[in-house]
Short mmCIF file of C-alpha atoms in Angstrom, two decimals:
data_model
loop_
_atom_site.label_atom_id
_atom_site.label_comp_id
_atom_site.label_asym_id
_atom_site.label_seq_id
_atom_site.Cartn_x
_atom_site.Cartn_y
_atom_site.Cartn_z
CA UNK A 1 -5.51 -20.33 18.26
CA UNK A 2 -4.91 -18.22 21.11
CA UNK A 3 -5.96 -20.71 23.50
CA UNK A 4 -3.96 -23.28 21.81
CA UNK A 5 -0.89 -21.04 22.21
CA UNK A 6 -1.24 -19.74 25.38
CA UNK A 7 -1.53 -23.94 25.96
CA UNK A 8 1.69 -24.73 24.06
CA UNK A 9 3.86 -21.92 25.99
CA UNK A 10 2.50 -23.53 29.35
CA UNK A 11 3.75 -27.04 28.41
CA UNK A 12 7.07 -25.67 27.11
CA UNK A 13 7.49 -23.03 30.25
CA UNK A 14 7.14 -27.16 32.07
CA UNK A 15 9.60 -28.55 29.77
CA UNK A 16 6.99 -30.97 28.48
CA UNK A 17 8.20 -30.81 25.08
CA UNK A 18 6.90 -34.54 24.30
CA UNK A 19 3.65 -32.98 24.82
CA UNK A 20 4.19 -29.98 23.03
CA UNK A 21 5.56 -31.90 20.05
CA UNK A 22 2.36 -34.56 20.25
CA UNK A 23 0.28 -31.63 19.48
CA UNK A 24 1.87 -29.61 17.33
CA UNK A 25 2.34 -32.32 14.83
CA UNK A 26 -1.59 -32.71 14.01
CA UNK A 27 -1.97 -28.76 13.26
CA UNK A 28 -2.06 -27.71 9.62
CA UNK A 29 1.45 -26.08 8.46
CA UNK A 30 -0.01 -22.44 8.15
CA UNK A 31 -1.17 -22.85 12.01
CA UNK A 32 2.06 -24.07 13.33
CA UNK A 33 3.64 -21.28 11.45
CA UNK A 34 1.39 -18.92 12.76
CA UNK A 35 1.92 -20.18 16.42
CA UNK A 36 5.79 -20.38 16.17
CA UNK A 37 5.43 -16.30 14.82
CA UNK A 38 3.74 -15.91 18.09
CA UNK A 39 6.62 -17.43 20.07
CA UNK A 40 9.90 -15.88 21.46
CA UNK A 41 12.74 -16.54 19.12
CA UNK A 42 14.34 -19.45 21.38
CA UNK A 43 11.09 -21.07 21.80
CA UNK A 44 9.88 -20.42 18.03
CA UNK A 45 13.41 -22.25 17.21
CA UNK A 46 13.15 -25.09 20.21
CA UNK A 47 8.91 -25.86 18.50
CA UNK A 48 10.61 -25.68 15.20
CA UNK A 49 13.21 -28.43 15.74
CA UNK A 50 10.70 -30.65 17.38
CA UNK A 51 8.74 -31.12 13.98
CA UNK A 52 9.54 -34.11 11.93
CA UNK A 53 11.61 -33.05 8.90
CA UNK A 54 9.20 -33.13 6.11
CA UNK A 55 6.81 -30.93 8.27
CA UNK A 56 9.51 -28.72 9.06
CA UNK A 57 9.90 -28.16 5.27
CA UNK A 58 6.25 -27.10 4.54
CA UNK A 59 5.98 -24.72 7.93
CA UNK A 60 9.35 -22.90 6.95
CA UNK A 61 7.16 -22.28 3.48
CA UNK A 62 4.56 -20.57 5.57
CA UNK A 63 6.67 -18.54 7.80
CA UNK A 64 7.60 -14.50 7.17
CA UNK A 65 11.59 -13.82 5.83
CA UNK A 66 11.98 -12.28 9.25
CA UNK A 67 11.59 -15.91 10.66
CA UNK A 68 13.11 -17.66 7.92
CA UNK A 69 16.30 -15.46 8.56
CA UNK A 70 16.30 -16.34 12.22
CA UNK A 71 15.42 -19.96 11.54
CA UNK A 72 18.42 -20.26 8.64
CA UNK A 73 20.98 -18.35 11.25
CA UNK A 74 20.04 -20.93 13.94
CA UNK A 75 19.98 -24.52 12.20
CA UNK A 76 23.18 -26.51 11.69
CA UNK A 77 24.53 -26.91 7.94
CA UNK A 78 22.93 -30.51 8.01
CA UNK A 79 19.42 -28.87 8.48
CA UNK A 80 19.97 -26.35 5.95
CA UNK A 81 20.88 -28.91 3.44
CA UNK A 82 18.12 -31.09 4.18
CA UNK A 83 15.83 -28.17 4.22
CA UNK A 84 17.09 -26.81 0.21
CA UNK A 85 16.69 -30.37 -0.96
CA UNK A 86 12.75 -30.43 0.04
CA UNK A 87 11.89 -26.97 -0.85
CA UNK A 88 10.44 -26.61 -4.14
CA UNK A 89 12.66 -24.77 -6.51
CA UNK A 90 10.27 -21.80 -6.77
CA UNK A 91 9.73 -21.15 -3.03
CA UNK A 92 14.20 -21.69 -2.87
CA UNK A 93 14.40 -18.77 -5.64
CA UNK A 94 11.77 -16.77 -3.44
CA UNK A 95 13.73 -17.47 -0.23
CA UNK A 96 17.21 -16.37 -2.26
CA UNK A 97 15.26 -12.93 -3.52
CA UNK A 98 14.45 -11.83 0.18
CA UNK A 99 17.69 -12.93 2.48
CA UNK A 100 20.37 -10.79 3.19
CA UNK A 101 23.78 -11.92 1.47
CA UNK A 102 25.43 -13.90 4.53
CA UNK A 103 22.30 -16.08 4.64
CA UNK A 104 22.46 -16.52 0.93
CA UNK A 105 25.78 -17.82 1.05
CA UNK A 106 24.56 -20.40 3.69
CA UNK A 107 22.08 -21.59 1.44
CA UNK A 108 23.61 -21.91 -1.85
CA UNK A 109 26.69 -23.71 0.18
CA UNK A 110 24.40 -26.57 0.26
CA UNK A 111 23.62 -26.69 -3.59
CA UNK A 112 25.56 -28.45 -6.35
CA UNK A 113 27.18 -26.75 -9.55
CA UNK A 114 23.82 -27.58 -11.52
CA UNK A 115 21.43 -25.95 -8.97
CA UNK A 116 23.66 -22.89 -8.48
CA UNK A 117 23.55 -22.21 -12.46
CA UNK A 118 19.64 -22.36 -12.43
CA UNK A 119 19.72 -20.54 -9.28
CA UNK A 120 21.71 -17.65 -11.01
CA UNK A 121 19.78 -18.12 -14.44
CA UNK A 122 16.28 -17.40 -12.31
CA UNK A 123 17.69 -14.60 -10.07
CA UNK A 124 18.81 -12.74 -13.48
CA UNK A 125 15.29 -12.49 -14.74
CA UNK A 126 13.71 -9.02 -14.04
CA UNK A 127 11.69 -8.78 -11.18
CA UNK A 128 7.90 -8.98 -11.28
CA UNK A 129 8.48 -11.18 -14.64
CA UNK A 130 7.54 -14.55 -15.45
CA UNK A 131 10.91 -15.89 -15.24
CA UNK A 132 10.91 -14.82 -11.66
CA UNK A 133 8.09 -16.53 -10.58
CA UNK A 134 8.54 -19.81 -12.71
CA UNK A 135 9.39 -23.13 -11.16
CA UNK A 136 11.13 -26.17 -12.73
CA UNK A 137 9.07 -28.81 -11.05
CA UNK A 138 7.22 -30.01 -13.53
CA UNK A 139 6.51 -33.14 -15.63
CA UNK A 140 7.69 -33.00 -19.57
CA UNK A 141 6.85 -35.75 -22.13
CA UNK A 142 7.94 -36.37 -25.58
CA UNK A 143 4.90 -36.75 -27.85
CA UNK A 144 6.04 -40.01 -29.67
CA UNK A 145 5.95 -41.30 -26.32
CA UNK A 146 2.92 -44.29 -26.01
CA UNK A 147 0.27 -43.41 -23.07
CA UNK A 148 2.00 -46.44 -21.18
CA UNK A 149 5.33 -44.89 -21.26
CA UNK A 150 3.80 -41.35 -20.49
CA UNK A 151 2.68 -42.64 -16.86
CA UNK A 152 5.37 -44.86 -16.42
CA UNK A 153 7.64 -41.87 -16.76
CA UNK A 154 5.57 -39.88 -14.75
CA UNK A 155 5.85 -42.59 -11.65
CA UNK A 156 9.40 -41.96 -12.18
CA UNK A 157 9.80 -38.89 -12.58
CA UNK A 158 6.71 -37.07 -10.90
CA UNK A 159 7.15 -37.62 -7.12
CA UNK A 160 8.62 -34.38 -5.82
CA UNK A 161 7.16 -32.42 -8.54
CA UNK A 162 5.10 -29.10 -7.69
CA UNK A 163 1.98 -30.39 -10.29
CA UNK A 164 1.67 -33.81 -11.92
CA UNK A 165 -2.06 -33.01 -12.76
CA UNK A 166 -1.40 -31.44 -16.03
CA UNK A 167 2.19 -32.56 -18.19
CA UNK A 168 3.71 -30.65 -21.04
CA UNK A 169 4.87 -32.14 -23.94
CA UNK A 170 7.79 -30.91 -25.89
CA UNK A 171 9.85 -32.14 -29.33
CA UNK A 172 13.19 -33.33 -29.53
CA UNK A 173 14.39 -29.35 -29.27
CA UNK A 174 12.43 -28.66 -26.05
CA UNK A 175 9.92 -26.72 -27.83
CA UNK A 176 6.19 -26.76 -26.66
CA UNK A 177 3.87 -28.27 -28.58
CA UNK A 178 0.97 -29.14 -26.27
CA UNK A 179 -0.54 -30.42 -23.03
CA UNK A 180 -2.13 -33.23 -21.50
CA UNK A 181 -3.88 -34.12 -18.31
CA UNK A 182 -3.37 -36.69 -16.16
CA UNK A 183 -6.85 -37.96 -16.17
CA UNK A 184 -7.13 -38.01 -19.64
CA UNK A 185 -3.49 -40.17 -20.05
CA UNK A 186 -5.07 -43.01 -17.39
CA UNK A 187 -8.61 -43.19 -18.90
CA UNK A 188 -6.53 -43.27 -22.56
CA UNK A 189 -5.99 -46.48 -24.75
CA UNK A 190 -2.50 -47.28 -23.46
CA UNK A 191 -1.27 -48.09 -26.87
CA UNK A 192 -2.10 -44.71 -28.22
CA UNK A 193 0.83 -41.67 -28.41
CA UNK A 194 0.99 -38.67 -26.59
CA UNK A 195 0.66 -36.66 -29.48
CA UNK A 196 -2.65 -37.87 -29.96
CA UNK A 197 -4.41 -37.01 -27.19
CA UNK A 198 -2.65 -33.93 -26.32
CA UNK A 199 -4.44 -30.53 -26.37
CA UNK A 200 -2.82 -27.88 -28.79
CA UNK A 201 -4.34 -24.91 -28.54
CA UNK A 202 -3.11 -23.69 -25.45
CA UNK A 203 -2.58 -20.84 -23.17
CA UNK A 204 1.70 -19.94 -22.44
CA UNK A 205 3.60 -16.87 -21.27
CA UNK A 206 7.29 -15.68 -22.01
CA UNK A 207 9.70 -15.29 -19.67
CA UNK A 208 9.93 -11.62 -19.93
CA UNK A 209 5.92 -11.13 -19.39
CA UNK A 210 4.86 -9.06 -16.88
CA UNK A 211 3.43 -11.08 -14.02
CA UNK A 212 0.65 -8.71 -14.47
CA UNK A 213 0.11 -10.04 -17.26
CA UNK A 214 0.77 -13.81 -16.34
CA UNK A 215 -2.31 -13.11 -13.77
CA UNK A 216 -4.49 -12.06 -16.73
CA UNK A 217 -4.22 -15.52 -18.55
CA UNK A 218 -4.98 -17.18 -15.27
CA UNK A 219 -7.81 -15.37 -14.91
CA UNK A 220 -8.96 -15.76 -18.75
CA UNK A 221 -8.18 -19.32 -19.05
CA UNK A 222 -9.28 -20.50 -15.17
CA UNK A 223 -6.16 -22.23 -14.93
CA UNK A 224 -3.90 -24.03 -12.07
CA UNK A 225 -0.65 -23.78 -14.01
CA UNK A 226 0.59 -21.93 -17.08
CA UNK A 227 3.68 -23.08 -18.90
CA UNK A 228 6.55 -20.15 -19.52
CA UNK A 229 8.82 -20.11 -22.98
CA UNK A 230 11.32 -18.67 -23.97
CA UNK A 231 11.89 -16.33 -27.35
CA UNK A 232 12.42 -19.32 -29.20
CA UNK A 233 9.17 -21.40 -27.53
CA UNK A 234 11.25 -23.91 -25.34
CA UNK A 235 9.83 -24.92 -22.74
CA UNK A 236 11.84 -23.14 -19.73
CA UNK A 237 9.01 -23.89 -16.64
CA UNK A 238 5.62 -23.47 -15.04
CA UNK A 239 4.02 -20.71 -12.37
CA UNK A 240 1.58 -22.16 -10.29
CA UNK A 241 -2.06 -20.87 -9.28
CA UNK A 242 -0.12 -20.61 -5.54
CA UNK A 243 2.28 -18.07 -6.86
CA UNK A 244 -0.01 -16.37 -9.10
CA UNK A 245 -2.76 -15.59 -6.15
CA UNK A 246 0.15 -13.98 -4.50
CA UNK A 247 1.01 -11.83 -7.47
CA UNK A 248 -2.53 -10.92 -7.32
CA UNK A 249 -2.92 -9.80 -3.82
CA UNK A 250 0.51 -7.88 -4.16
CA UNK A 251 -0.72 -5.78 -7.32
CA UNK A 252 -3.82 -5.12 -5.66
CA UNK A 253 -2.22 -3.71 -2.76
CA UNK A 254 0.10 -1.85 -4.76
CA UNK A 255 -2.87 -0.08 -6.42
CA UNK A 256 -4.45 0.76 -3.24
CA UNK A 257 -1.32 2.45 -2.14
CA UNK A 258 -1.07 4.48 -5.47
CA UNK A 259 -4.75 5.06 -5.53
CA UNK A 260 -4.34 6.85 -1.95
CA UNK A 261 -1.08 8.59 -2.99
CA UNK A 262 1.48 6.65 -1.65
CA UNK A 263 4.90 4.97 -2.75
CA UNK A 264 4.14 1.04 -2.68
CA UNK A 265 5.43 -1.05 0.02
CA UNK A 266 5.59 -4.75 0.21
CA UNK A 267 6.09 -5.06 3.56
CA UNK A 268 3.19 -5.71 6.31
CA UNK A 269 1.84 -2.22 7.96
CA UNK A 270 2.89 -3.11 11.27
CA UNK A 271 6.34 -4.70 10.26
CA UNK A 272 7.06 -1.47 8.49
CA UNK A 273 9.09 1.27 10.17
CA UNK A 274 7.53 4.83 11.03
CA UNK A 275 10.18 7.01 8.85
CA UNK A 276 9.44 4.49 5.79
CA UNK A 277 5.94 4.99 6.30
CA UNK A 278 6.55 9.01 6.63
CA UNK A 279 8.40 8.44 3.47
CA UNK A 280 6.12 6.84 0.95
CA UNK A 281 3.65 9.13 1.96
CA UNK A 282 5.33 12.63 2.18
CA UNK A 283 6.66 13.13 -1.45
CA UNK A 284 2.95 12.52 -2.77
CA UNK A 285 1.61 15.02 -0.23
CA UNK A 286 4.05 17.44 -0.99
CA UNK A 287 3.32 17.22 -4.77
CA UNK A 288 -0.36 17.52 -4.10
CA UNK A 289 -0.07 20.58 -1.47
CA UNK A 290 2.26 22.49 -4.29
CA UNK A 291 -0.44 21.67 -6.73
CA UNK A 292 -3.20 22.72 -4.14
CA UNK A 293 -1.33 25.89 -4.43
CA UNK A 294 -3.26 26.36 -8.23
CA UNK A 295 -6.72 26.54 -6.76
CA UNK A 296 -6.00 29.54 -3.66
CA UNK A 297 -4.18 31.65 -7.21
CA UNK A 298 -7.76 30.88 -8.95
CA UNK A 299 -9.69 31.99 -5.71
CA UNK A 300 -7.35 35.44 -5.75
CA UNK A 301 -7.70 35.94 -9.12
CA UNK A 302 -11.66 35.89 -8.42
CA UNK A 303 -11.61 37.82 -5.50
CA UNK A 304 -13.63 40.35 -6.61
CA UNK A 305 -16.39 38.29 -7.47
CA UNK A 306 -16.37 37.17 -3.71
CA UNK A 307 -16.22 40.29 -2.47
CA UNK A 308 -19.16 41.63 -4.62
CA UNK A 309 -21.51 38.10 -2.96
CA UNK A 310 -19.60 36.67 0.02
CA UNK A 311 -22.49 34.18 0.16
CA UNK A 312 -20.84 32.33 -2.68
CA UNK A 313 -17.62 31.41 -0.38
CA UNK A 314 -20.01 29.01 1.52
CA UNK A 315 -20.44 26.91 -1.54
CA UNK A 316 -17.07 26.35 -2.30
CA UNK A 317 -16.03 23.25 0.03
CA UNK A 318 -19.32 21.45 -1.17
CA UNK A 319 -18.33 21.79 -5.07
CA UNK A 320 -15.12 20.91 -4.76
CA UNK A 321 -15.73 17.81 -2.44
CA UNK A 322 -18.81 16.58 -5.00
CA UNK A 323 -16.09 16.88 -8.03
CA UNK A 324 -13.56 14.90 -6.49
CA UNK A 325 -15.53 12.16 -5.16
CA UNK A 326 -17.87 12.30 -8.52
CA UNK A 327 -14.31 11.95 -10.30
CA UNK A 328 -12.84 9.20 -7.57
CA UNK A 329 -15.97 7.00 -8.50
CA UNK A 330 -15.47 7.13 -12.25
CA UNK A 331 -11.58 6.82 -11.49
CA UNK A 332 -11.97 3.64 -9.52
CA UNK A 333 -14.59 1.87 -11.89
CA UNK A 334 -12.22 2.32 -14.76
CA UNK A 335 -8.52 1.33 -12.96
CA UNK A 336 -10.34 -1.95 -11.72
CA UNK A 337 -11.70 -2.68 -15.50
CA UNK A 338 -8.19 -2.01 -16.55
CA UNK A 339 -6.93 -4.20 -14.64
CA UNK A 340 -9.43 -7.16 -15.22
CA UNK A 341 -8.93 -6.64 -18.33
CA UNK A 342 -12.62 -5.65 -19.21
CA UNK A 343 -11.50 -2.04 -21.22
CA UNK A 344 -8.86 -1.78 -23.61
CA UNK A 345 -7.05 1.14 -25.03
CA UNK A 346 -9.43 1.15 -28.28
CA UNK A 347 -12.36 1.43 -26.04
CA UNK A 348 -11.45 4.85 -24.78
CA UNK A 349 -14.76 6.88 -26.67
CA UNK A 350 -17.04 4.07 -25.16
CA UNK A 351 -16.06 4.80 -21.97
CA UNK A 352 -16.41 8.82 -22.40
CA UNK A 353 -19.73 8.50 -24.20
CA UNK A 354 -20.58 6.02 -21.44
CA UNK A 355 -19.37 8.29 -18.65
CA UNK A 356 -20.86 11.38 -20.38
CA UNK A 357 -24.32 9.93 -20.08
CA UNK A 358 -23.93 8.66 -16.40
CA UNK A 359 -22.77 12.09 -15.37
CA UNK A 360 -25.33 14.10 -17.21
CA UNK A 361 -28.19 11.81 -15.01
CA UNK A 362 -25.98 12.46 -11.95
CA UNK A 363 -25.12 16.15 -12.38
CA UNK A 364 -28.74 16.67 -13.71
CA UNK A 365 -30.01 15.07 -10.30
CA UNK A 366 -27.47 16.78 -7.61
CA UNK A 367 -28.14 20.08 -9.00
CA UNK A 368 -31.96 19.42 -9.00
CA UNK A 369 -31.68 18.65 -4.82
CA UNK A 370 -29.09 21.25 -4.21
CA UNK A 371 -31.51 23.86 -5.98
CA UNK A 372 -34.12 22.81 -3.86
CA UNK A 373 -32.10 22.67 -0.72
CA UNK A 374 -30.31 26.35 -0.83
CA UNK A 375 -33.20 27.58 -2.60
CA UNK A 376 -36.20 26.89 -0.05
CA UNK A 377 -34.36 25.75 3.02
CA UNK A 378 -31.47 28.19 3.57
CA UNK A 379 -33.41 30.83 1.68
CA UNK A 380 -30.41 31.73 -0.93
CA UNK A 381 -31.66 34.24 -3.99
CA UNK A 382 -32.28 32.65 -7.12
CA UNK A 383 -29.73 33.99 -9.22
CA UNK A 384 -26.35 32.61 -6.78
CA UNK A 385 -28.67 29.29 -6.22
CA UNK A 386 -28.61 28.97 -9.84
CA UNK A 387 -24.62 29.69 -10.28
CA UNK A 388 -23.94 27.31 -7.40
CA UNK A 389 -26.12 24.38 -9.32
CA UNK A 390 -25.05 24.99 -12.91
CA UNK A 391 -21.40 24.35 -11.80
CA UNK A 392 -22.47 21.48 -9.73
CA UNK A 393 -23.78 20.38 -12.86
CA UNK A 394 -20.66 20.85 -15.16
CA UNK A 395 -18.31 20.08 -12.33
CA UNK A 396 -19.76 16.36 -12.20
CA UNK A 397 -19.86 15.86 -15.52
CA UNK A 398 -16.21 17.19 -15.79
CA UNK A 399 -15.07 15.25 -12.86
CA UNK A 400 -16.72 11.77 -14.35
CA UNK A 401 -14.96 12.38 -17.49
CA UNK A 402 -11.86 13.19 -16.46
CA UNK A 403 -11.85 10.61 -13.84
CA UNK A 404 -12.57 8.39 -16.54
CA UNK A 405 -9.93 9.33 -19.31
CA UNK A 406 -6.95 9.86 -16.93
CA UNK A 407 -6.14 6.15 -16.11
CA UNK A 408 -6.73 5.30 -20.05
CA UNK A 409 -4.01 7.79 -20.55
CA UNK A 410 -2.04 6.34 -18.02
CA UNK A 411 -2.28 2.83 -19.71
CA UNK A 412 -1.53 4.25 -23.00
CA UNK A 413 1.90 6.02 -21.77
CA UNK A 414 2.76 2.57 -20.02
CA UNK A 415 2.07 4.21 -16.62
CA UNK A 416 0.05 2.27 -13.71
CA UNK A 417 -3.48 3.64 -13.82
CA UNK A 418 -3.61 3.89 -10.28
CA UNK A 419 -1.14 6.88 -10.31
CA UNK A 420 -4.32 8.68 -11.62
CA UNK A 421 -6.54 8.07 -8.91
CA UNK A 422 -8.56 10.18 -6.75
CA UNK A 423 -5.34 12.63 -5.18
CA UNK A 424 -4.85 13.60 -8.86
CA UNK A 425 -8.13 13.71 -10.00
CA UNK A 426 -9.30 15.93 -7.36
CA UNK A 427 -6.65 18.54 -7.91
CA UNK A 428 -7.51 18.76 -11.42
CA UNK A 429 -11.71 19.09 -10.79
CA UNK A 430 -11.04 21.72 -7.80
CA UNK A 431 -8.97 23.90 -10.11
CA UNK A 432 -11.44 23.63 -12.92
CA UNK A 433 -14.45 23.94 -10.60
CA UNK A 434 -13.39 27.41 -8.81
CA UNK A 435 -13.21 28.77 -12.24
CA UNK A 436 -16.57 27.23 -14.07
CA UNK A 437 -17.84 28.60 -10.54
CA UNK A 438 -17.02 32.06 -10.42
CA UNK A 439 -17.55 32.27 -14.45
CA UNK A 440 -20.91 31.65 -13.88
CA UNK A 441 -21.43 33.78 -11.08
CA UNK A 442 -20.05 36.45 -13.03
CA UNK A 443 -22.06 36.23 -15.76
CA UNK A 444 -25.57 35.52 -13.46
CA UNK A 445 -24.79 38.29 -10.96
CA UNK A 446 -23.95 40.89 -13.45
CA UNK A 447 -20.21 41.43 -11.55
#
């Protein structure tokens, strides 16, 4: 791509526009979009206008929001009208959601009354719901059609639809009755009725279902498209796999950000301003900084223990770090399993039992190895070594159970389990491990 970009830039510089067009029209739409985004605005618009109309629409879909806005601002009304007519409905909705008001007004000017009504309906669905993701670009069939009539219907109405591989069977009131694949239609007797070959036991989602739940349906049933219905089970649209891939990517990014104690952001890292990045991180850092004062207060409370046996201080970082790491391991596995639907709320005791057994094995192994290290290598007295290793064992057990339980509590409270990730777990485990440490030390060292 770098060599091609240099070559295209050189051709533009020398005003060899015919050669530029001849080269880029053979590129993949994604690669053309990447190339355009690497050009200066004036050159980008020039290259975009060189593209054949149909190719220009495909390329437009792959441009980032900033470039889409600049392109719409720069092209004329006739070009905008063609673009809007050719865009799939769900792509147009995505575009309208991201554009500023003046651009939206410019786009809507070229839509008819029926389109505007549909657009307003889609824009009124809650953000991140199935309704906000769906498209109306699908083929529906009546169940009393013959196979021959159904195929003729697909030929007539399926030309500009987003998918025709799966057709949706409805009754007179548009209630979803079943689905039928194009393959099955082609291979069936032309005189049969659609209802005789359709599949009735189907997966579907409601317009108000959260996009994360929709993604789970796609994964569970290995779908390339899922029908979306309203409260009366009337077919209102479909969601295709390309849209749900974007959702999965977005949800994973959001979880990673929450697990790192940051406010989620949908913007790309390099496109996000410094002040925005700082704001997204600052709130959680302040919360965690304040919560860390509990740890300081615990150390102050047991100051007499530390003054009596100063060497105990040397092992505090190791205990706290090990506890935090152990809790993060459990939390990461549980959060991921919840996201994939492998763990339900009813499985809480199974999870606790499993993590308890794992933590006993891990805690004992770490405590034993640590005892050998500090007793034989560092020559620490046996009672101090014992106090450190007993604390280490209980810290690991506690951390792993806390790391497993907190995400499940969050899910039960309808919160995102990712907010219960490593920073919060580390704070909880640090405080409790110090209490255990100093309490054990008092007993074993007779302080």
